[in-house]
Amino acid sequence: VRRAAVLGAGSWGTTFGKVLADAGCAVTVLARRPEVAKAISEDHENPDYLQGIRLPDAVRGTTDPAEALEGAEIVVLAVPSQSLRENLTEWSSLLPPDATLLSLMKGIELGSTKRMSEVIREVTGAGPERVAALSGPNLAREIAEEQPAATVIACPDTGRAAALQAACHTPYFRPYTNPDLVGCELGGAVKNVIALAAGIAEGLGFGDNTRASLITRGLAETARLGLALGAEITTFAGLAGLGDLVATCSSPLSRNRTFGEKLGRGMTVQEVQESTRQTAEGVKSCRSVLDLARAHRIDVPITEAVVRVCHEGEAPARMVKEIMSREAKPEVR
Amino acid sequence: VRRAAVLGAGSWGTTFGKVLADAGCAVTVLARRPEVAKAISEDHENPDYLQGIRLPDAVRGTTDPAEALEGAEIVVLAVPSQSLRENLTEWSSLLPPDATLLSLMKGIELGSTKRMSEVIREVTGAGPERVAALSGPNLAREIAEEQPAATVIACPDTGRAAALQAACHTPYFRPYTNPDLVGCELGGAVKNVIALAAGIAEGLGFGDNTRASLITRGLAETARLGLALGAEITTFAGLAGLGDLVATCSSPLSRNRTFGEKLGRGMTVQEVQESTRQTAEGVKSCRSVLDLARAHRIDVPITEAVVRVCHEGEAPARMVKEIMSREAKPEVR
């Protein structure tokens, strides 16, 4: 039996632990809080993040990183993006030397503007062949309920990519491989920012025409930035680009969209943050995405607007008007 | 004052008449039924299709094609796709000789597999410079409520394109021009088919992950077919491609999506047709899109599946499973 460790017991980490177990792996999920680890091991559930979902017996919880990582062939990283460096520094010496390191995280590190796979390599010293990312239209709750979904596993090493694919392939979860790690990670990070914008528009009372325009313009700015970073344009047209973006911008299950909706309804960033337990990655990542875009001289008007609303006090209503009045670009030759 | 005729008094035709009037045109809307023409002229509303929306005074209704068309510089065609040839044959001799003919229709003619602009040219003998199409994320009801929206006007003649743009540009409606008539028309036609599939999935209880996957795969099959027909790939990434597709697949206001949802819930095509007054273009167009794709040897698995459900009695549940299990292709190199 293949052993896998999931570091992080949030909704996506826990759900992916279930997927791995349903695909035949023995899975240990590392939680910070003892009551969460205990609930996973003994009650087979994680009521804080996945209420009502029965976890397989092959998923155990622990608060001990050494116990979680012992013998793991696959190490899944599922912590908040901005905590990865600190967490991984603590865990690094415990990582089995040849384990594949799979990122579920969707963010860009503040300050360094590094993608999660870059942070993983920097902290662990792992070679590029050992580091992978998984991304796609994967709202955790729907997958936990075993609704059919597809995803993309990006890993430069095709052998490891295939092994990861086998390790998480279930009747309801279908992973495909794609060598474009940069494109998959960027699609995942920027979509959280666009989902904030879509949520803000929804909170202000705008409808599906506006949301569809934001998604269209959002994918265009993601692709522009991705091409500058060496990604493949086809990745953005696929599940980890368009697919993930559409799911996140549409679903009431999306944290970033919901966060934006509350902003659109008039709450401040601080008020929204206090009202919710979960992390809205986009609120932090919008700044690092903008820094990355500026370093490459790429125009990202939606990301810029989200930064202004989240960090510079701009009124959401003004933001949406500005974005809609810039709408021309994709059709201009 | 520029005069415009809108031939067809459904929800989108009537809404676009309002847009033209708000942009300064004198507009006559041609209705089949006298009570609709009268309501538009006298009560300034079209209660059958746009309940609660006040139409501008500059919009008049008539049942007389000659009256509607007299002196019109812009003739807007807004009838069901499969009726266009018959209707236009009747109106053709009344068309002012230099009027620009603008199609709002989103379909492919059954039998001939012609796009609407091709039917218009064939029936009227108009040169290519006189025929245009308008397409984008434009749910009629939202635009009638003056929510901000953007659209694409495709016309090979840049002067006429600019004149059309000016004729319908309002604070809430922002038109952009794009010379790719083929791409804009195809995006509009195929999205109705994909929206049926998205609706079917929703009716079966599938969530946002599945819908996002269908949209991703649907755009890919639209673009494949479009490239074979000479369209520009960038059109599909824009408002008339991705934008329109996302709006139509997401909105409860979309007739095609709603039609599909009822199919997914177990009603037959005939039962749904009897329960609704409005046309779901995709039910007819799916067959002509498939014929067109076969003629060009292009693989369109979602369209094929929709044809099987709508016309060959396949169970919707089987359809969604088949599509989801084909999901690999965009990520394979």
XYZ file of C-alpha atoms in Angstrom:
666
model
C 0.000 0.000 0.000
C 1.285 3.427 -0.994
C 1.617 5.815 1.918
C 0.690 9.484 1.596
C 0.901 12.387 4.026
C -1.390 15.394 3.715
C 0.063 18.376 5.553
C -2.889 20.614 6.369
C -6.391 19.610 7.507
C -8.493 22.320 5.856
C -11.358 21.484 3.517
C -9.268 20.786 0.419
C -6.483 18.933 2.245
C -8.996 16.722 4.047
C -10.979 16.117 0.857
C -7.853 15.192 -1.050
C -6.940 12.808 1.772
C -10.276 11.091 1.168
C -9.578 10.944 -2.578
C -6.158 9.348 -1.986
C -7.653 6.810 0.417
C -10.498 5.995 -1.972
C -7.816 5.390 -4.620
C -6.092 2.890 -2.318
C -3.490 4.889 -0.378
C -2.899 4.846 3.369
C -3.228 8.499 4.315
C -2.172 10.516 7.335
C -3.523 14.053 7.626
C -1.532 16.487 9.736
C -3.718 18.890 11.722
C -2.627 21.706 13.973
C -5.390 21.180 16.510
C -5.581 17.911 18.471
C -9.395 17.843 18.337
C -9.299 17.898 14.538
C -6.718 15.074 14.391
C -8.793 13.067 16.836
C -12.041 13.625 14.918
C -10.375 12.425 11.712
C -8.887 9.292 13.328
C -11.701 8.298 15.638
C -14.911 9.762 14.239
C -13.819 9.658 10.572
C -14.870 13.208 9.960
C -13.582 16.779 10.023
C -16.619 18.664 11.265
C -14.957 22.091 11.136
C -14.318 21.963 7.393
C -16.302 19.065 5.926
C -19.379 18.665 8.043
C -21.379 15.547 7.269
C -18.708 13.867 5.126
C -17.664 10.383 6.222
C -13.905 9.946 5.758
C -12.528 6.498 4.806
C -10.940 4.338 7.519
C -7.639 4.593 5.650
C -7.444 8.292 6.567
C -5.892 8.950 9.964
C -5.262 12.267 11.695
C -2.251 13.350 13.727
C -0.679 16.501 15.102
C 2.828 15.015 14.900
C 4.655 15.876 11.653
C 7.135 13.018 12.116
C 4.303 10.502 12.418
C 2.508 11.982 9.395
C 5.590 11.890 7.192
C 7.059 8.537 8.143
C 7.361 6.358 5.064
C 5.327 8.706 2.862
C 5.947 8.337 -0.863
C 3.675 11.275 -1.564
C 3.702 14.408 0.552
C 0.754 16.684 -0.137
C 1.141 20.321 0.894
C -2.180 21.949 1.778
C -1.472 24.869 4.083
C -2.273 28.547 3.441
C 0.097 29.855 0.757
C 1.612 32.541 2.919
C 2.373 30.032 5.701
C 4.080 27.482 3.464
C 7.644 28.704 3.924
C 7.403 28.772 7.694
C 5.598 25.411 7.949
C 7.845 23.656 5.500
C 10.993 24.941 7.176
C 9.776 23.202 10.314
C 8.917 19.941 8.505
C 11.766 19.837 6.006
C 14.147 17.572 7.932
C 11.363 15.003 8.342
C 10.580 14.632 4.634
C 11.424 11.191 3.203
C 14.324 11.873 0.780
C 12.673 10.617 -2.396
C 9.036 11.555 -1.696
C 7.121 13.420 -4.386
C 6.024 16.808 -3.067
C 2.582 17.734 -4.364
C 1.233 21.257 -3.889
C -2.519 21.847 -3.578
C -1.904 25.501 -2.789
C -2.989 28.368 -4.988
C -1.076 31.492 -4.245
C 2.042 33.536 -4.875
C 4.339 34.283 -1.945
C 4.272 37.880 -0.763
C 7.606 39.638 -1.018
C 9.411 36.964 -3.042
C 6.597 36.677 -5.678
C 7.483 32.965 -5.847
C 5.083 30.240 -6.895
C 4.455 27.506 -4.330
C 6.623 24.964 -6.173
C 9.485 27.448 -6.105
C 9.107 27.908 -2.357
C 9.013 24.122 -1.906
C 12.210 23.657 -3.885
C 13.953 26.507 -2.126
C 13.093 25.302 1.370
C 13.582 21.564 0.824
C 16.339 21.571 -1.786
C 14.262 19.066 -3.812
C 15.084 18.710 -7.504
C 12.482 19.851 -10.049
C 11.477 16.250 -10.810
C 10.170 15.787 -7.265
C 7.820 18.775 -7.145
C 4.294 18.785 -8.589
C 1.090 20.815 -8.405
C -2.561 19.822 -8.709
C -5.153 22.283 -9.995
C -8.521 22.304 -11.708
C -12.235 23.012 -11.207
C -12.150 21.329 -7.804
C -14.518 22.813 -5.266
C -13.686 20.686 -2.237
C -17.200 20.165 -0.962
C -18.459 18.785 -4.289
C -15.560 16.343 -4.507
C -16.064 15.283 -0.904
C -19.639 14.474 -1.938
C -18.172 12.364 -4.765
C -19.560 14.447 -7.579
C -17.540 13.748 -10.726
C -14.628 16.136 -11.246
C -11.465 16.328 -13.296
C -8.146 17.892 -12.425
C -4.645 18.503 -13.762
C -1.426 17.200 -12.237
C 1.577 19.180 -13.380
C 4.994 17.611 -12.833
C 8.091 17.888 -15.009
C 8.865 14.180 -14.362
C 6.416 12.112 -16.384
C 6.995 8.994 -14.278
C 6.134 10.777 -11.067
C 3.210 12.497 -12.763
C 1.820 9.082 -13.743
C 2.364 7.731 -10.227
C 0.496 10.691 -8.737
C -2.269 10.194 -11.278
C -2.669 6.559 -10.226
C -2.536 7.495 -6.545
C -5.574 9.765 -6.722
C -7.674 8.338 -9.565
C -11.114 7.296 -8.322
C -14.470 6.809 -10.030
C -15.411 10.392 -9.130
C -11.997 12.081 -9.484
C -10.157 12.005 -12.780
C -6.647 13.465 -12.905
C -4.860 14.370 -16.135
C -1.213 15.218 -16.487
C 0.281 18.349 -17.987
C 3.982 19.233 -17.978
C 3.260 22.965 -17.641
C 3.842 23.535 -13.924
C 4.129 27.320 -14.306
C 0.797 27.628 -16.134
C -1.077 25.395 -13.710
C 0.228 27.220 -10.646
C -0.375 30.651 -12.110
C -3.914 29.777 -13.216
C -4.690 28.655 -9.684
C -3.227 31.740 -8.038
C -4.734 34.399 -10.277
C -8.211 32.852 -10.313
C -8.550 33.581 -6.615
C -8.007 37.252 -7.387
C -10.506 37.227 -10.267
C -13.004 35.397 -8.047
C -12.749 38.231 -5.526
C -13.623 40.652 -8.334
C -16.530 38.448 -9.458
C -17.780 38.271 -5.879
C -17.539 42.038 -5.463
C -19.619 42.509 -8.632
C -22.188 40.032 -7.345
C -22.334 41.741 -3.964
C -23.018 45.020 -5.734
C -25.974 43.425 -7.522
C -24.455 42.902 -10.957
C -25.583 39.840 -12.873
C -24.261 37.121 -15.142
C -23.301 39.419 -18.034
C -20.888 41.294 -15.780
C -19.510 38.121 -14.239
C -18.956 36.575 -17.660
C -17.118 39.708 -18.785
C -14.916 39.596 -15.683
C -14.106 35.933 -16.279
C -13.247 36.640 -19.913
C -11.019 39.598 -19.060
C -9.578 37.730 -16.069
C -8.494 34.778 -18.141
C -6.917 37.156 -20.656
C -4.814 38.831 -17.986
C -3.833 35.484 -16.482
C -2.716 34.231 -19.883
C -0.744 37.407 -20.628
C 1.152 37.060 -17.369
C 1.584 33.327 -17.863
C 3.105 33.720 -21.305
C 5.607 36.206 -19.876
C 6.577 33.602 -17.253
C 7.032 30.813 -19.807
C 3.695 29.021 -19.421
C 1.850 27.390 -22.306
C -1.223 29.250 -23.612
C -3.138 25.969 -23.934
C -2.968 25.445 -20.167
C -5.104 28.569 -19.651
C -7.740 27.232 -22.060
C -7.885 24.010 -20.047
C -9.118 22.736 -16.693
C -6.430 24.442 -14.596
C -7.074 27.766 -16.340
C -10.568 28.406 -17.648
C -12.072 25.433 -15.785
C -10.858 26.425 -12.349
C -11.636 30.097 -12.993
C -15.245 29.437 -13.996
C -15.896 27.094 -11.074
C -14.399 29.483 -8.535
C -16.122 32.580 -9.891
C -19.526 30.865 -10.021
C -19.793 28.813 -6.881
C -21.248 29.836 -3.554
C -18.717 27.342 -2.150
C -15.785 29.497 -3.237
C -14.202 31.346 -0.344
C -12.707 34.057 -2.510
C -15.939 34.724 -4.347
C -17.867 34.800 -1.066
C -15.289 37.126 0.489
C -15.668 39.467 -2.486
C -19.440 39.328 -2.265
C -19.300 40.587 1.318
C -16.992 43.413 0.246
C -19.443 44.288 -2.527
C -22.237 44.437 0.030
C -20.336 47.069 1.966
C -18.274 45.211 4.598
C -14.633 46.196 5.049
C -11.804 43.698 4.516
C -11.287 43.557 8.258
C -14.977 42.945 8.942
C -15.077 40.098 6.434
C -11.903 38.593 7.843
C -13.385 38.642 11.342
C -16.640 37.047 10.161
C -15.030 33.983 8.595
C -12.664 31.308 9.774
C -11.323 30.259 6.371
C -8.595 31.939 4.359
C -9.387 33.869 1.189
C -6.040 33.419 -0.554
C -6.791 36.099 -3.113
C -6.794 38.905 -0.560
C -3.109 38.308 0.057
C -2.116 36.949 -3.334
C -3.527 39.903 -5.255
C -0.562 41.959 -4.090
C 2.028 39.369 -5.029
C 0.355 38.742 -8.413
C 0.467 42.488 -9.066
C 4.143 42.651 -8.051
C 4.905 39.748 -10.382
C 3.021 41.403 -13.243
C 4.799 44.714 -12.712
C 8.178 42.995 -12.684
C 7.319 41.579 -16.106
C 5.598 44.774 -17.321
C 2.266 42.998 -17.884
C -1.015 44.884 -17.655
C -3.398 43.203 -15.154
C -6.256 45.682 -14.668
C -8.571 43.407 -12.680
C -5.807 42.398 -10.270
C -4.869 46.065 -9.897
C -8.480 46.946 -9.112
C -8.750 44.148 -6.517
C -5.576 45.406 -4.818
C -7.043 48.899 -4.683
C -10.248 47.626 -3.063
C -8.612 45.173 -0.641
C -5.604 47.228 0.378
C -6.060 50.853 -0.619
C -9.638 51.557 0.408
C -11.153 52.037 -3.063
C -14.935 51.751 -3.168
C -16.045 48.463 -4.819
C -18.678 50.218 -6.971
C -16.029 52.365 -8.602
C -13.881 49.307 -9.253
C -16.531 47.427 -11.229
C -17.336 50.468 -13.350
C -13.663 50.951 -14.154
C -13.244 47.340 -15.162
C -16.375 47.272 -17.303
C -15.321 50.430 -19.106
C -11.952 48.836 -19.968
C -13.725 45.872 -21.490
C -12.626 46.544 -25.082
C -9.207 45.038 -25.173
C -9.770 41.393 -26.100
C -11.616 42.358 -29.252
C -9.109 44.937 -30.473
C -6.579 43.816 -33.017
C -32.101 60.934 -36.244
C -30.976 57.512 -37.400
C -33.846 55.123 -38.051
C -33.647 51.462 -37.101
C -36.044 48.563 -37.603
C -35.999 45.560 -35.297
C -37.644 42.568 -36.959
C -38.817 40.332 -34.132
C -40.342 41.348 -30.787
C -38.977 38.632 -28.494
C -37.004 39.458 -25.372
C -33.682 40.150 -27.070
C -35.150 42.014 -30.054
C -37.234 44.230 -27.782
C -34.312 44.829 -25.425
C -32.036 45.751 -28.306
C -34.730 48.149 -29.567
C -34.537 49.853 -26.178
C -30.718 49.996 -26.417
C -30.897 51.599 -29.877
C -33.454 54.140 -28.688
C -31.416 54.948 -25.578
C -28.479 55.558 -27.925
C -30.556 58.052 -29.906
C -32.168 56.060 -32.740
C -35.822 56.117 -33.766
C -36.807 52.460 -33.527
C -39.685 50.441 -34.936
C -40.139 46.910 -33.627
C -41.983 44.471 -35.858
C -44.219 42.079 -33.928
C -46.342 39.261 -35.276
C -49.198 39.777 -32.845
C -51.154 43.070 -32.862
C -51.486 43.126 -29.077
C -47.689 43.063 -28.711
C -47.236 45.893 -31.259
C -49.914 47.883 -29.490
C -48.394 47.340 -26.041
C -45.016 48.532 -27.314
C -46.439 51.663 -28.987
C -49.054 52.651 -26.453
C -48.052 51.194 -23.107
C -44.287 51.304 -23.761
C -43.813 47.766 -22.649
C -43.694 44.187 -23.907
C -45.304 42.299 -21.056
C -44.989 38.880 -22.683
C -41.198 39.003 -22.886
C -39.976 41.892 -20.734
C -42.433 42.294 -17.929
C -41.893 45.418 -15.850
C -39.462 47.086 -18.251
C -40.428 50.575 -19.435
C -39.504 51.031 -23.104
C -38.396 54.467 -24.361
C -40.900 56.621 -26.249
C -38.658 56.359 -29.315
C -39.545 52.664 -29.627
C -42.739 51.993 -31.568
C -44.371 48.679 -32.385
C -46.031 47.606 -35.621
C -47.223 44.459 -37.354
C -46.587 45.947 -40.793
C -43.161 45.082 -42.233
C -43.329 47.956 -44.754
C -43.957 50.459 -41.986
C -41.191 48.981 -39.847
C -38.631 49.059 -42.642
C -39.372 52.415 -44.212
C -36.284 54.609 -44.136
C -34.360 52.245 -41.864
C -30.584 52.614 -42.033
C -30.148 49.675 -39.694
C -32.257 46.535 -39.966
C -31.910 44.256 -36.959
C -32.905 40.632 -37.461
C -34.171 39.002 -34.276
C -36.385 36.077 -35.252
C -35.856 32.403 -34.384
C -32.908 31.091 -36.416
C -34.885 28.410 -38.180
C -37.552 30.913 -39.279
C -35.122 33.458 -40.697
C -35.153 32.238 -44.286
C -38.927 32.168 -44.492
C -39.387 35.528 -42.734
C -36.685 37.288 -44.677
C -37.986 36.003 -47.996
C -41.234 37.736 -47.157
C -39.542 41.007 -46.096
C -36.729 41.113 -48.630
C -38.348 43.385 -51.219
C -39.097 45.952 -48.500
C -35.496 46.315 -47.293
C -33.964 49.743 -47.967
C -31.230 49.058 -50.547
C -28.247 50.300 -48.531
C -29.387 49.381 -45.014
C -26.947 47.521 -42.784
C -28.392 44.129 -41.847
C -27.502 43.191 -38.268
C -28.151 39.673 -36.996
C -28.907 39.107 -33.313
C -29.613 35.451 -34.013
C -27.586 32.563 -32.684
C -28.097 29.447 -34.678
C -27.081 27.399 -37.691
C -29.731 26.650 -40.304
C -30.904 23.066 -40.389
C -30.245 21.304 -43.656
C -28.033 23.953 -45.227
C -25.751 24.263 -42.125
C -25.466 27.947 -42.966
C -24.715 30.688 -40.492
C -27.341 33.418 -40.159
C -25.240 35.967 -42.090
C -24.974 33.469 -44.937
C -28.745 33.021 -45.003
C -29.199 36.808 -44.969
C -26.845 37.284 -47.896
C -28.390 34.436 -49.836
C -31.968 35.631 -49.400
C -31.365 39.368 -49.821
C -28.448 39.369 -52.242
C -26.680 41.853 -49.942
C -22.914 42.200 -50.319
C -20.682 41.065 -47.431
C -20.037 44.671 -46.364
C -23.718 45.134 -45.475
C -24.124 42.151 -43.154
C -23.107 42.137 -39.479
C -23.683 40.116 -36.318
C -23.816 41.124 -32.670
C -22.849 38.641 -29.956
C -21.547 38.626 -26.395
C -22.489 37.929 -22.770
C -25.853 39.614 -23.247
C -28.661 38.129 -21.214
C -31.565 40.261 -22.384
C -33.242 40.784 -19.048
C -30.104 42.154 -17.390
C -29.531 44.594 -20.242
C -33.175 45.667 -20.172
C -32.559 46.482 -16.499
C -29.575 48.576 -17.623
C -26.953 46.490 -15.909
C -23.579 47.190 -17.547
C -22.714 44.790 -20.376
C -20.309 44.594 -23.263
C -20.772 43.032 -26.684
C -19.043 42.421 -29.983
C -20.178 43.733 -33.369
C -18.692 41.746 -36.218
C -18.816 43.311 -39.676
C -16.281 43.038 -42.487
C -16.832 46.738 -43.335
C -15.090 48.808 -40.662
C -17.109 51.925 -41.472
C -20.416 50.146 -41.013
C -19.076 48.435 -37.898
C -18.245 51.846 -36.401
C -21.689 53.203 -37.369
C -23.391 50.250 -35.689
C -21.198 50.728 -32.635
C -22.280 54.367 -32.366
C -25.918 53.442 -32.943
C -26.108 51.170 -29.894
C -23.549 52.588 -27.469
C -25.193 53.614 -24.203
C -23.876 54.125 -20.666
C -24.917 50.546 -19.846
C -24.147 48.849 -23.188
C -20.652 48.916 -24.616
C -20.115 47.457 -28.088
C -16.712 46.550 -29.490
C -15.931 45.716 -33.061
C -14.246 42.572 -34.377
C -13.834 41.710 -38.056
C -14.257 37.964 -37.378
C -17.876 37.388 -38.395
C -17.465 33.603 -38.631
C -16.039 33.298 -35.123
C -18.677 35.541 -33.539
C -21.559 33.718 -35.188
C -20.186 30.286 -34.430
C -19.500 31.165 -30.781
C -23.108 32.283 -30.441
C -24.568 29.199 -32.085
C -22.529 26.535 -30.321
C -22.900 28.094 -26.877
C -26.620 27.361 -26.973
C -25.788 23.687 -27.413
C -23.223 23.716 -24.598
C -25.733 25.550 -22.378
C -28.205 22.707 -22.940
C -25.521 20.293 -21.736
C -24.763 22.486 -18.717
C -28.458 22.659 -17.911
C -28.834 18.908 -18.194
C -25.935 18.432 -15.762
C -27.510 20.898 -13.360
C -30.887 19.199 -13.607
C -29.219 15.928 -12.718
C -27.793 17.510 -9.568
C -24.195 18.031 -10.674
C -22.440 21.109 -9.328
C -20.032 23.814 -10.358
C -17.040 21.521 -10.965
C -18.983 19.644 -13.631
C -20.352 22.811 -15.196
C -16.891 24.360 -15.325
C -15.557 21.230 -17.020
C -18.381 21.338 -19.582
C -17.691 25.008 -20.315
C -13.978 24.300 -20.731
C -14.554 21.359 -23.050
C -17.362 23.186 -24.844
C -15.179 26.161 -25.667
C -12.494 23.780 -26.934
C -14.905 22.088 -29.349
C -16.276 25.455 -30.503
C -12.760 26.701 -31.207
C -11.787 23.515 -33.072
C -14.792 23.858 -35.342
C -14.245 27.598 -35.728
C -10.647 27.189 -36.819
C -11.781 24.712 -39.474
C -14.258 27.317 -40.740
C -11.672 30.106 -40.885
C -12.452 31.902 -37.614
C -9.808 33.545 -35.446
C -8.872 31.666 -32.262
C -8.778 34.954 -30.304
C -12.497 35.479 -30.917
C -13.258 32.372 -28.853
C -11.183 33.695 -25.951
C -13.202 36.931 -26.040
C -16.669 38.195 -25.202
C -18.431 36.496 -28.119
C -16.780 33.159 -27.272
C -15.906 32.525 -23.655
C -17.923 35.503 -22.395
C -21.190 34.509 -23.987
C -20.652 30.838 -23.144
C -20.071 31.502 -19.446
C -23.057 33.852 -19.164
C -25.387 31.458 -20.934
C -24.260 28.364 -19.055
C -24.531 30.075 -15.669
C -27.677 32.119 -15.773
C -31.159 31.085 -14.717
C -32.262 33.585 -17.400
C -30.829 31.439 -20.193
C -33.533 29.598 -22.122
C -31.192 26.882 -23.333
C -29.747 26.216 -19.913
C -33.244 26.144 -18.395
C -34.481 23.817 -21.126
C -31.577 21.480 -20.393
C -32.235 21.617 -16.682
C -35.777 20.343 -17.245
C -34.437 17.536 -19.416
C -31.971 16.655 -16.658
C -34.840 16.504 -14.186
C -36.542 13.884 -16.297
C -38.911 15.710 -18.648
C -38.912 14.748 -22.333
C -38.064 17.248 -25.075
C -41.727 17.381 -26.017
C -42.833 17.991 -22.435
C -40.362 20.848 -22.028
C -41.392 22.364 -25.344
C -45.021 22.307 -24.292
C -44.248 23.911 -20.928
C -42.485 26.969 -22.347
C -43.338 29.651 -24.844
C -39.803 30.713 -25.755
C -37.509 29.012 -28.230
C -34.459 27.076 -27.071
C -32.325 27.531 -30.177
C -29.874 24.830 -29.125
C -32.431 22.038 -29.439
C -32.598 22.638 -33.174
C -29.109 23.993 -33.759
C -27.384 21.040 -32.125
C -28.185 18.984 -35.214
C -26.926 21.577 -37.667
C -23.781 22.188 -35.605
C -23.127 18.456 -35.642
C -23.692 18.278 -39.408
C -21.291 21.174 -39.895
C -18.669 19.522 -37.690
C -18.990 16.207 -39.499
C -18.623 17.929 -42.869
C -15.311 19.331 -41.612
C -14.328 16.141 -39.747
C -14.152 17.910 -36.383
C -14.769 16.050 -33.145
C -17.548 17.733 -31.086
C -18.347 15.253 -28.296
C -20.607 17.531 -26.227
C -22.680 18.530 -29.257
C -22.934 14.860 -30.225
C -24.153 13.992 -26.750
C -26.758 16.785 -26.783
C -28.064 15.527 -30.138
C -28.370 12.031 -28.691
C -30.366 13.309 -25.703
C -32.555 15.767 -27.629
C -33.224 13.724 -30.742
C -32.297 10.092 -30.160
C -33.728 9.407 -26.722
C -30.481 8.912 -24.819
C -30.814 9.199 -21.043
C -29.307 12.456 -19.751
C -27.493 10.719 -16.883
C -25.560 8.572 -19.305
C -24.651 11.624 -21.355
C -23.002 13.508 -18.503
C -20.999 10.467 -17.448
C -19.753 9.981 -20.982
C -18.700 13.602 -21.277
C -16.962 13.669 -17.927
C -15.044 10.518 -18.751
C -13.781 12.087 -21.989
C -12.499 15.061 -20.071
C -8.785 14.319 -20.669
C -8.219 15.780 -24.066
C -7.378 19.435 -23.431
C -4.486 18.524 -21.195
C -2.936 15.934 -23.500
C -0.116 17.058 -25.739
